[in-house]
Amino acid sequence: MIDISLPILGTNILIRELKAGDLEALYDLEVEPCVKCYLGGPVKKSRSEWIESMTRGLSNPMFVLPFIVATKDTAEFVGRAHLTKTDNDHPYPEMQVVIAKRHWGKRLGREVAALLIDAAFGELRTASVIAVVHPDNKASLDLLENLGFVQVGTNQSGGWDNGNLIFRRDRVGYAPARISD
């Protein structure tokens, strides 16, 4: 995980650190087939086994933990997000946003993505941000296009994400997103 200052406050959401109290809601997100259909499929571990492994991860500084996305007004769990340095093929941070199905269509994913891009370009001063998306994930493809990402390649990992499309958004010409757009 890349170290950025949290929480990040948006118009409707906040992005914050994962806490032990989030693990039940996070597990529910990770086992939701329609949410995870383009992300390697739902988690197969039992609730107790998965939560136990994540609880151990909370105390391990080498364990990559997601950020939690919650509503700003009620702190309701909305999803998770990452801004990570994943491999040497991409010298830039990779962004991932996963929103629970009950919150689809509210433009919360767009707000989260815009806030992470702002943090990457502002606080981290990175030249670009990467996003990797399944070619059939129309909602994510539309979001990336709307945020100014361009396709720069295809993932050749040999894993579950083999064939996913790689997109990049450069800082040059970037202005912080207006969430109301």
PDB file of N, CA and C in Angstrom, residues 3-8 14-20 22 58 65-69:
ATOM      1  N   ASP A   3       1.555   4.989   1.082  1.00  0.00           N
ATOM      2  CA  ASP A   3       1.211   5.770   2.263  1.00  0.00           C
ATOM      3  C   ASP A   3       0.698   7.146   1.858  1.00  0.00           C
ATOM      4  N   ILE A   4      -0.603   7.368   2.071  1.00  0.00           N
ATOM      5  CA  ILE A   4      -1.189   8.683   1.860  1.00  0.00           C
ATOM      6  C   ILE A   4      -1.922   9.076   3.133  1.00  0.00           C
ATOM      7  N   SER A   5      -2.155  10.351   3.297  1.00  0.00           N
ATOM      8  CA  SER A   5      -2.825  10.854   4.492  1.00  0.00           C
ATOM      9  C   SER A   5      -4.303  10.504   4.459  1.00  0.00           C
ATOM     10  N   LEU A   6      -4.761   9.850   5.505  1.00  0.00           N
ATOM     11  CA  LEU A   6      -6.163   9.493   5.647  1.00  0.00           C
ATOM     12  C   LEU A   6      -6.702  10.097   6.938  1.00  0.00           C
ATOM     13  N   PRO A   7      -7.983  10.394   7.024  1.00  0.00           N
ATOM     14  CA  PRO A   7      -8.998  10.160   6.012  1.00  0.00           C
ATOM     15  C   PRO A   7      -8.969  11.212   4.913  1.00  0.00           C
ATOM     16  N   ILE A   8      -9.559  10.836   3.786  1.00  0.00           N
ATOM     17  CA  ILE A   8      -9.777  11.760   2.686  1.00  0.00           C
ATOM     18  C   ILE A   8     -11.276  12.011   2.647  1.00  0.00           C
ATOM     19  N   LEU A  14     -16.081   9.284   2.546  1.00  0.00           N
ATOM     20  CA  LEU A  14     -14.769   9.437   3.138  1.00  0.00           C
ATOM     21  C   LEU A  14     -14.009   8.150   2.896  1.00  0.00           C
ATOM     22  N   ILE A  15     -12.715   8.293   2.725  1.00  0.00           N
ATOM     23  CA  ILE A  15     -11.817   7.161   2.531  1.00  0.00           C
ATOM     24  C   ILE A  15     -10.940   7.134   3.768  1.00  0.00           C
ATOM     25  N   ARG A  16     -10.904   5.973   4.446  1.00  0.00           N
ATOM     26  CA  ARG A  16     -10.161   5.887   5.700  1.00  0.00           C
ATOM     27  C   ARG A  16      -9.467   4.540   5.816  1.00  0.00           C
ATOM     28  N   GLU A  17      -8.689   4.390   6.876  1.00  0.00           N
ATOM     29  CA  GLU A  17      -8.000   3.138   7.146  1.00  0.00           C
ATOM     30  C   GLU A  17      -8.991   2.042   7.517  1.00  0.00           C
ATOM     31  N   LEU A  18      -8.629   0.818   7.189  1.00  0.00           N
ATOM     32  CA  LEU A  18      -9.379  -0.367   7.583  1.00  0.00           C
ATOM     33  C   LEU A  18      -9.211  -0.590   9.077  1.00  0.00           C
ATOM     34  N   LYS A  19     -10.327  -0.910   9.745  1.00  0.00           N
ATOM     35  CA  LYS A  19     -10.315  -1.238  11.175  1.00  0.00           C
ATOM     36  C   LYS A  19     -10.937  -2.625  11.354  1.00  0.00           C
ATOM     37  N   ALA A  20     -10.655  -3.246  12.473  1.00  0.00           N
ATOM     38  CA  ALA A  20     -11.190  -4.581  12.752  1.00  0.00           C
ATOM     39  C   ALA A  20     -12.715  -4.602  12.639  1.00  0.00           C
ATOM     40  N   ASP A  22     -14.548  -3.277  10.535  1.00  0.00           N
ATOM     41  CA  ASP A  22     -14.976  -3.246   9.131  1.00  0.00           C
ATOM     42  C   ASP A  22     -14.990  -4.627   8.492  1.00  0.00           C
ATOM     43  N   LEU A  58      -4.044  -7.126   9.887  1.00  0.00           N
ATOM     44  CA  LEU A  58      -4.125  -5.780  10.460  1.00  0.00           C
ATOM     45  C   LEU A  58      -2.879  -5.426  11.268  1.00  0.00           C
ATOM     46  N   LEU A  65      -3.394  -3.776   2.951  1.00  0.00           N
ATOM     47  CA  LEU A  65      -4.779  -3.621   3.385  1.00  0.00           C
ATOM     48  C   LEU A  65      -5.477  -2.574   2.529  1.00  0.00           C
ATOM     49  N   PRO A  66      -6.754  -2.789   2.243  1.00  0.00           N
ATOM     50  CA  PRO A  66      -7.476  -1.774   1.469  1.00  0.00           C
ATOM     51  C   PRO A  66      -7.859  -0.585   2.334  1.00  0.00           C
ATOM     52  N   PHE A  67      -8.161   0.505   1.674  1.00  0.00           N
ATOM     53  CA  PHE A  67      -8.811   1.627   2.343  1.00  0.00           C
ATOM     54  C   PHE A  67     -10.297   1.290   2.405  1.00  0.00           C
ATOM     55  N   ILE A  68     -10.977   1.818   3.385  1.00  0.00           N
ATOM     56  CA  ILE A  68     -12.422   1.651   3.485  1.00  0.00           C
ATOM     57  C   ILE A  68     -13.093   2.901   2.943  1.00  0.00           C
ATOM     58  N   VAL A  69     -14.150   2.691   2.179  1.00  0.00           N
ATOM     59  CA  VAL A  69     -14.962   3.783   1.659  1.00  0.00           C
ATOM     60  C   VAL A  69     -16.274   3.752   2.429  1.00  0.00           C
TER      61      VAL A  69
END
